mmCIF file of C-alpha atoms and ligand atoms in Angstrom:
data_model
loop_
_atom_site.group_PDB
_atom_site.id
_atom_site.type_symbol
_atom_site.label_atom_id
_atom_site.label_comp_id
_atom_site.label_asym_id
_atom_site.label_seq_id
_atom_site.Cartn_x
_atom_site.Cartn_y
_atom_site.Cartn_z
ATOM 1 C CA UNK A 16 0.000 0.000 0.000
ATOM 2 C CA UNK A 17 1.105 3.537 -0.521
ATOM 3 C CA UNK A 18 0.810 6.072 2.254
ATOM 4 C CA UNK A 19 -2.249 7.669 0.676
ATOM 5 C CA UNK A 20 -4.138 4.407 1.064
ATOM 6 C CA UNK A 21 -4.213 4.442 4.866
ATOM 7 C CA UNK A 22 -7.512 3.349 6.393
ATOM 8 C CA UNK A 23 -9.086 4.946 9.453
ATOM 9 C CA UNK A 24 -10.963 2.658 11.853
ATOM 10 C CA UNK A 25 -12.661 4.625 14.644
ATOM 11 C CA UNK A 26 -12.991 2.615 17.864
ATOM 12 C CA UNK A 27 -16.524 2.570 19.220
ATOM 13 C CA UNK A 28 -15.076 2.235 22.716
ATOM 14 C CA UNK A 29 -15.183 6.036 22.793
ATOM 15 C CA UNK A 30 -18.702 6.290 21.323
ATOM 16 C CA UNK A 31 -21.867 7.229 23.213
ATOM 17 C CA UNK A 32 -23.342 3.769 23.837
ATOM 18 C CA UNK A 33 -26.788 5.200 24.512
ATOM 19 C CA UNK A 34 -26.902 6.384 20.900
ATOM 20 C CA UNK A 35 -24.826 3.764 19.157
ATOM 21 C CA UNK A 36 -26.688 3.695 15.842
ATOM 22 C CA UNK A 37 -26.359 7.477 15.521
ATOM 23 C CA UNK A 38 -22.686 7.244 16.429
ATOM 24 C CA UNK A 39 -22.051 4.578 13.781
ATOM 25 C CA UNK A 40 -23.772 6.699 11.134
ATOM 26 C CA UNK A 41 -21.949 9.808 12.302
ATOM 27 C CA UNK A 42 -18.454 8.403 11.743
ATOM 28 C CA UNK A 43 -19.527 6.838 8.442
ATOM 29 C CA UNK A 44 -20.710 10.177 7.142
ATOM 30 C CA UNK A 45 -17.464 11.682 8.466
ATOM 31 C CA UNK A 46 -15.463 9.309 6.239
ATOM 32 C CA UNK A 47 -14.588 6.293 8.415
ATOM 33 C CA UNK A 48 -13.332 3.266 6.466
ATOM 34 C CA UNK A 49 -14.056 0.612 9.108
ATOM 35 C CA UNK A 50 -15.578 0.355 12.585
ATOM 36 C CA UNK A 51 -13.148 -0.892 15.232
ATOM 37 C CA UNK A 52 -15.066 -2.886 17.826
ATOM 38 C CA UNK A 53 -13.322 -3.796 21.085
ATOM 39 C CA UNK A 54 -14.613 -6.931 22.793
ATOM 40 C CA UNK A 55 -13.197 -7.257 26.331
ATOM 41 C CA UNK A 56 -13.985 -10.123 28.678
ATOM 42 C CA UNK A 57 -12.803 -8.790 32.044
ATOM 43 C CA UNK A 58 -10.177 -11.579 32.218
ATOM 44 C CA UNK A 59 -7.723 -11.151 29.373
ATOM 45 C CA UNK A 60 -7.957 -7.434 30.049
ATOM 46 C CA UNK A 61 -9.234 -5.703 33.199
ATOM 47 C CA UNK A 62 -12.283 -4.242 31.501
ATOM 48 C CA UNK A 63 -15.586 -5.623 30.241
ATOM 49 C CA UNK A 64 -17.395 -4.296 27.184
ATOM 50 C CA UNK A 65 -19.929 -6.238 25.116
ATOM 51 C CA UNK A 66 -20.321 -9.324 22.970
ATOM 52 C CA UNK A 67 -22.317 -10.945 20.214
ATOM 53 C CA UNK A 68 -25.781 -9.340 20.609
ATOM 54 C CA UNK A 69 -24.383 -5.813 20.364
ATOM 55 C CA UNK A 70 -22.237 -6.717 17.377
ATOM 56 C CA UNK A 71 -25.236 -8.208 15.569
ATOM 57 C CA UNK A 72 -27.092 -4.942 16.123
ATOM 58 C CA UNK A 73 -24.175 -2.831 14.959
ATOM 59 C CA UNK A 74 -23.978 -5.000 11.833
ATOM 60 C CA UNK A 75 -27.619 -4.247 11.083
ATOM 61 C CA UNK A 76 -26.942 -0.505 10.770
ATOM 62 C CA UNK A 77 -23.298 -0.331 9.634
ATOM 63 C CA UNK A 78 -22.463 0.209 5.980
ATOM 64 C CA UNK A 79 -18.710 -0.064 6.493
ATOM 65 C CA UNK A 80 -16.828 -3.255 7.489
ATOM 66 C CA UNK A 81 -16.622 -4.342 11.127
ATOM 67 C CA UNK A 82 -13.029 -4.597 12.395
ATOM 68 C CA UNK A 83 -13.566 -6.675 15.530
ATOM 69 C CA UNK A 84 -10.746 -6.930 18.092
ATOM 70 C CA UNK A 85 -11.389 -9.635 20.669
ATOM 71 C CA UNK A 86 -9.452 -9.242 23.912
ATOM 72 C CA UNK A 87 -10.624 -12.498 25.485
ATOM 73 C CA UNK A 88 -9.023 -15.533 27.145
ATOM 74 C CA UNK A 89 -10.645 -18.104 24.856
ATOM 75 C CA UNK A 90 -10.476 -16.858 21.254
ATOM 76 C CA UNK A 91 -10.179 -20.387 19.835
ATOM 77 C CA UNK A 92 -13.660 -21.166 21.163
ATOM 78 C CA UNK A 93 -15.481 -17.886 20.577
ATOM 79 C CA UNK A 94 -13.965 -16.369 17.417
ATOM 80 C CA UNK A 95 -16.195 -18.210 14.896
ATOM 81 C CA UNK A 96 -19.275 -16.800 16.634
ATOM 82 C CA UNK A 97 -18.005 -13.271 16.074
ATOM 83 C CA UNK A 98 -17.690 -13.933 12.368
ATOM 84 C CA UNK A 99 -21.283 -15.197 12.325
ATOM 85 C CA UNK A 100 -22.344 -12.059 14.203
ATOM 86 C CA UNK A 101 -20.922 -9.853 11.464
ATOM 87 C CA UNK A 102 -17.159 -9.382 11.853
ATOM 88 C CA UNK A 103 -15.560 -8.747 8.469
ATOM 89 C CA UNK A 104 -12.117 -8.625 10.055
ATOM 90 C CA UNK A 105 -11.610 -10.672 13.230
ATOM 91 C CA UNK A 106 -8.476 -10.035 15.276
ATOM 92 C CA UNK A 107 -7.528 -12.182 18.263
ATOM 93 C CA UNK A 108 -4.567 -12.091 20.635
ATOM 94 C CA UNK A 109 -1.583 -14.357 20.141
ATOM 95 C CA UNK A 110 -1.081 -14.494 23.921
ATOM 96 C CA UNK A 111 -4.519 -16.051 24.390
ATOM 97 C CA UNK A 112 -4.803 -18.469 21.472
ATOM 98 C CA UNK A 113 -3.939 -22.140 21.927
ATOM 99 C CA UNK A 114 -3.332 -22.646 18.186
ATOM 100 C CA UNK A 115 -3.103 -19.396 16.254
ATOM 101 C CA UNK A 116 -2.603 -21.002 12.841
ATOM 102 C CA UNK A 117 -5.659 -23.216 13.260
ATOM 103 C CA UNK A 118 -7.708 -20.275 14.482
ATOM 104 C CA UNK A 119 -6.656 -18.018 11.598
ATOM 105 C CA UNK A 120 -7.608 -20.807 9.181
ATOM 106 C CA UNK A 121 -10.982 -21.252 10.908
ATOM 107 C CA UNK A 122 -11.733 -17.520 10.693
ATOM 108 C CA UNK A 123 -10.877 -17.478 6.998
ATOM 109 C CA UNK A 124 -12.914 -20.636 6.377
ATOM 110 C CA UNK A 125 -15.942 -18.832 7.790
ATOM 111 C CA UNK A 126 -15.445 -16.025 5.305
ATOM 112 C CA UNK A 127 -13.745 -13.287 7.361
ATOM 113 C CA UNK A 128 -10.259 -11.835 7.267
ATOM 114 C CA UNK A 129 -8.004 -13.101 10.045
ATOM 115 C CA UNK A 130 -5.980 -10.763 12.222
ATOM 116 C CA UNK A 131 -3.647 -11.231 15.135
ATOM 117 C CA UNK A 132 -2.733 -8.751 17.830
ATOM 118 C CA UNK A 133 0.145 -8.516 20.270
ATOM 119 C CA UNK A 134 0.432 -6.810 23.620
ATOM 120 C CA UNK A 135 3.268 -4.274 23.748
ATOM 121 C CA UNK A 136 5.429 -6.701 25.775
ATOM 122 C CA UNK A 137 5.023 -9.657 23.382
ATOM 123 C CA UNK A 138 7.911 -10.414 21.054
ATOM 124 C CA UNK A 139 7.070 -10.025 17.386
ATOM 125 C CA UNK A 140 9.273 -13.059 16.636
ATOM 126 C CA UNK A 141 6.361 -15.247 17.753
ATOM 127 C CA UNK A 142 4.482 -14.124 14.636
ATOM 128 C CA UNK A 143 6.854 -15.606 12.093
ATOM 129 C CA UNK A 144 5.236 -19.032 11.624
ATOM 130 C CA UNK A 145 1.736 -17.543 11.580
ATOM 131 C CA UNK A 146 2.219 -14.687 9.105
ATOM 132 C CA UNK A 147 1.319 -16.621 5.916
ATOM 133 C CA UNK A 148 -2.118 -17.387 7.410
ATOM 134 C CA UNK A 149 -2.972 -13.801 8.303
ATOM 135 C CA UNK A 150 -4.634 -10.836 6.649
ATOM 136 C CA UNK A 151 -3.851 -8.299 9.382
ATOM 137 C CA UNK A 152 -1.452 -7.694 12.258
ATOM 138 C CA UNK A 153 -2.642 -5.295 14.949
ATOM 139 C CA UNK A 154 0.169 -3.661 16.872
ATOM 140 C CA UNK A 155 -0.977 -2.453 20.280
ATOM 141 C CA UNK A 156 0.552 0.909 21.118
ATOM 142 C CA UNK A 157 -0.986 0.847 24.616
ATOM 143 C CA UNK A 158 -1.616 -1.995 27.046
ATOM 144 C CA UNK A 159 -5.016 -3.256 25.916
ATOM 145 C CA UNK A 160 -8.038 -2.607 28.087
ATOM 146 C CA UNK A 161 -8.945 1.057 27.950
ATOM 147 C CA UNK A 162 -9.281 3.958 25.554
ATOM 148 C CA UNK A 163 -7.579 7.275 26.142
ATOM 149 C CA UNK A 164 -4.113 5.994 27.111
ATOM 150 C CA UNK A 165 -0.770 7.452 26.037
ATOM 151 C CA UNK A 166 0.920 6.084 22.909
ATOM 152 C CA UNK A 167 3.961 3.885 23.583
ATOM 153 C CA UNK A 168 6.984 5.248 21.775
ATOM 154 C CA UNK A 169 8.392 1.918 20.604
ATOM 155 C CA UNK A 170 5.293 1.039 18.566
ATOM 156 C CA UNK A 171 6.612 2.522 15.280
ATOM 157 C CA UNK A 172 9.728 0.328 15.522
ATOM 158 C CA UNK A 173 7.500 -2.696 16.027
ATOM 159 C CA UNK A 174 5.455 -1.723 12.958
ATOM 160 C CA UNK A 175 8.648 -1.476 10.909
ATOM 161 C CA UNK A 176 9.836 -4.846 12.193
ATOM 162 C CA UNK A 177 6.565 -6.543 11.243
ATOM 163 C CA UNK A 178 6.671 -4.905 7.816
ATOM 164 C CA UNK A 179 10.216 -6.197 7.284
ATOM 165 C CA UNK A 180 9.291 -9.673 8.497
ATOM 166 C CA UNK A 181 6.294 -9.799 6.147
ATOM 167 C CA UNK A 182 8.422 -8.530 3.284
ATOM 168 C CA UNK A 183 11.046 -11.209 3.923
ATOM 169 C CA UNK A 184 8.336 -13.874 3.995
ATOM 170 C CA UNK A 185 6.900 -12.591 0.706
ATOM 171 C CA UNK A 186 3.508 -11.765 2.248
ATOM 172 C CA UNK A 187 3.721 -7.989 2.811
ATOM 173 C CA UNK A 188 1.117 -7.247 0.142
ATOM 174 C CA UNK A 189 -1.482 -9.590 1.638
ATOM 175 C CA UNK A 190 -1.129 -8.256 5.200
ATOM 176 C CA UNK A 191 -2.420 -4.997 6.574
ATOM 177 C CA UNK A 192 -0.531 -3.588 9.527
ATOM 178 C CA UNK A 193 -2.855 -1.826 11.927
ATOM 179 C CA UNK A 194 -1.981 0.179 15.037
ATOM 180 C CA UNK A 195 -4.225 0.680 18.046
ATOM 181 C CA UNK A 196 -3.931 2.934 21.076
ATOM 182 C CA UNK A 197 -3.136 6.603 21.586
ATOM 183 C CA UNK A 198 -3.395 7.408 17.883
ATOM 184 C CA UNK A 199 -3.754 11.098 17.076
ATOM 185 C CA UNK A 200 -2.499 13.360 14.311
ATOM 186 C CA UNK A 201 1.007 13.414 15.827
ATOM 187 C CA UNK A 202 1.464 9.718 16.626
ATOM 188 C CA UNK A 203 -0.211 8.688 13.355
ATOM 189 C CA UNK A 204 2.677 10.238 11.434
ATOM 190 C CA UNK A 205 5.282 8.025 13.116
ATOM 191 C CA UNK A 206 3.168 4.933 12.474
ATOM 192 C CA UNK A 207 2.522 5.700 8.840
ATOM 193 C CA UNK A 208 6.166 6.500 8.211
ATOM 194 C CA UNK A 209 7.078 2.995 9.411
ATOM 195 C CA UNK A 210 4.415 1.118 7.446
ATOM 196 C CA UNK A 211 1.023 1.275 9.166
ATOM 197 C CA UNK A 212 -1.850 0.616 6.744
ATOM 198 C CA UNK A 213 -4.695 1.092 9.233
ATOM 199 C CA UNK A 214 -5.062 3.643 12.050
ATOM 200 C CA UNK A 215 -7.405 2.710 14.891
ATOM 201 C CA UNK A 216 -8.520 5.755 16.857
ATOM 202 C CA UNK A 217 -11.097 6.073 19.607
ATOM 203 C CA UNK A 218 -10.607 9.325 21.476
ATOM 204 C CA UNK A 219 -9.166 11.162 18.467
ATOM 205 C CA UNK A 220 -12.301 10.542 16.372
ATOM 206 C CA UNK A 221 -15.276 10.037 18.706
ATOM 207 C CA UNK A 222 -13.929 12.640 21.115
ATOM 208 C CA UNK A 223 -13.477 15.261 18.402
ATOM 209 C CA UNK A 224 -15.950 18.110 17.927
ATOM 210 C CA UNK A 225 -15.497 17.812 14.182
ATOM 211 C CA UNK A 226 -15.232 14.118 13.368
ATOM 212 C CA UNK A 227 -14.840 14.675 9.635
ATOM 213 C CA UNK A 228 -11.852 16.918 10.267
ATOM 214 C CA UNK A 229 -10.423 14.397 12.734
ATOM 215 C CA UNK A 230 -10.642 11.534 10.212
ATOM 216 C CA UNK A 231 -9.273 13.641 7.366
ATOM 217 C CA UNK A 232 -6.400 14.811 9.536
ATOM 218 C CA UNK A 233 -5.504 11.234 10.473
ATOM 219 C CA UNK A 234 -5.775 10.081 6.882
ATOM 220 C CA UNK A 235 -3.512 12.847 5.658
ATOM 221 C CA UNK A 236 -0.939 12.764 8.461
ATOM 222 C CA UNK A 237 2.465 12.096 6.944
HETATM 223 C C1 LIG B 1 -7.669 -0.543 23.779
HETATM 224 C C2 LIG B 1 -8.489 -0.710 22.531
HETATM 225 C C3 LIG B 1 -8.424 0.430 21.605
HETATM 226 C C4 LIG B 1 -8.956 1.733 22.168
HETATM 227 C C5 LIG B 1 -8.201 2.860 21.523
HETATM 228 O O1 LIG B 1 -7.534 -1.771 24.414
HETATM 229 O O2 LIG B 1 -8.067 -1.855 21.818
HETATM 230 O O3 LIG B 1 -9.076 0.134 20.381
HETATM 231 O O4 LIG B 1 -10.310 1.931 21.950
HETATM 232 O O5 LIG B 1 -8.603 4.053 22.118
HETATM 233 P P1 LIG B 1 -7.761 5.407 21.959
HETATM 234 O O6 LIG B 1 -7.689 5.705 20.501
HETATM 235 O O7 LIG B 1 -8.559 6.372 22.743
HETATM 236 O O8 LIG B 1 -6.389 5.142 22.554
HETATM 237 ZN ZN1 LIG B 2 -8.813 -2.275 19.766
#
């Protein structure tokens, strides 16, 4: 991908849950490419959000793809259900999966794109054998669990390392590199410069007075 092709995936974690349908439509009309949907189970991360029923309802109003990020202890068991509920992209954590290759294959077999995510402390080396089975790698630039945290400065280096690893494996073109946590117009630049294809942003989009401007600014940050 070239830098102009970057996708913006606003995280609904920062949306007004009492008016979710309006919020979904609002970021779509402001130019969002995807909807980033954070599923948290209160075990893998110290926060609890929502699950399948809410995702089914979001799917019924969303025009753009659902980019579902499951932060749960048992992705191998629950991931297929999220695809059935409407996930177009389904990203699970490498730290939680018992068999990441089998799970990526299962997600693809159900018709979704398979993504893997890593906590900031997890070595990217662990990705090597899994890369050929993936469509997306989600680099966490905060410790997962909450919106509104500060961007971790080593994330751009991790993006560059994944890009190089994918290049060496001959799969760079099939894999999108996404970055999640503390993304704003300043941090987006560092991520894009090192190879990010997708910018996930909660606070920077849903918290902005002018969401169209916020999305455009992220998209054009170089
Ligand atoms: C954190 C979530 C993120 C979060 C990002 O665990 O995975 O998607 O919503 O929020 P901001 O952009 O506010 O850091
Ligand atoms: Zn997320």
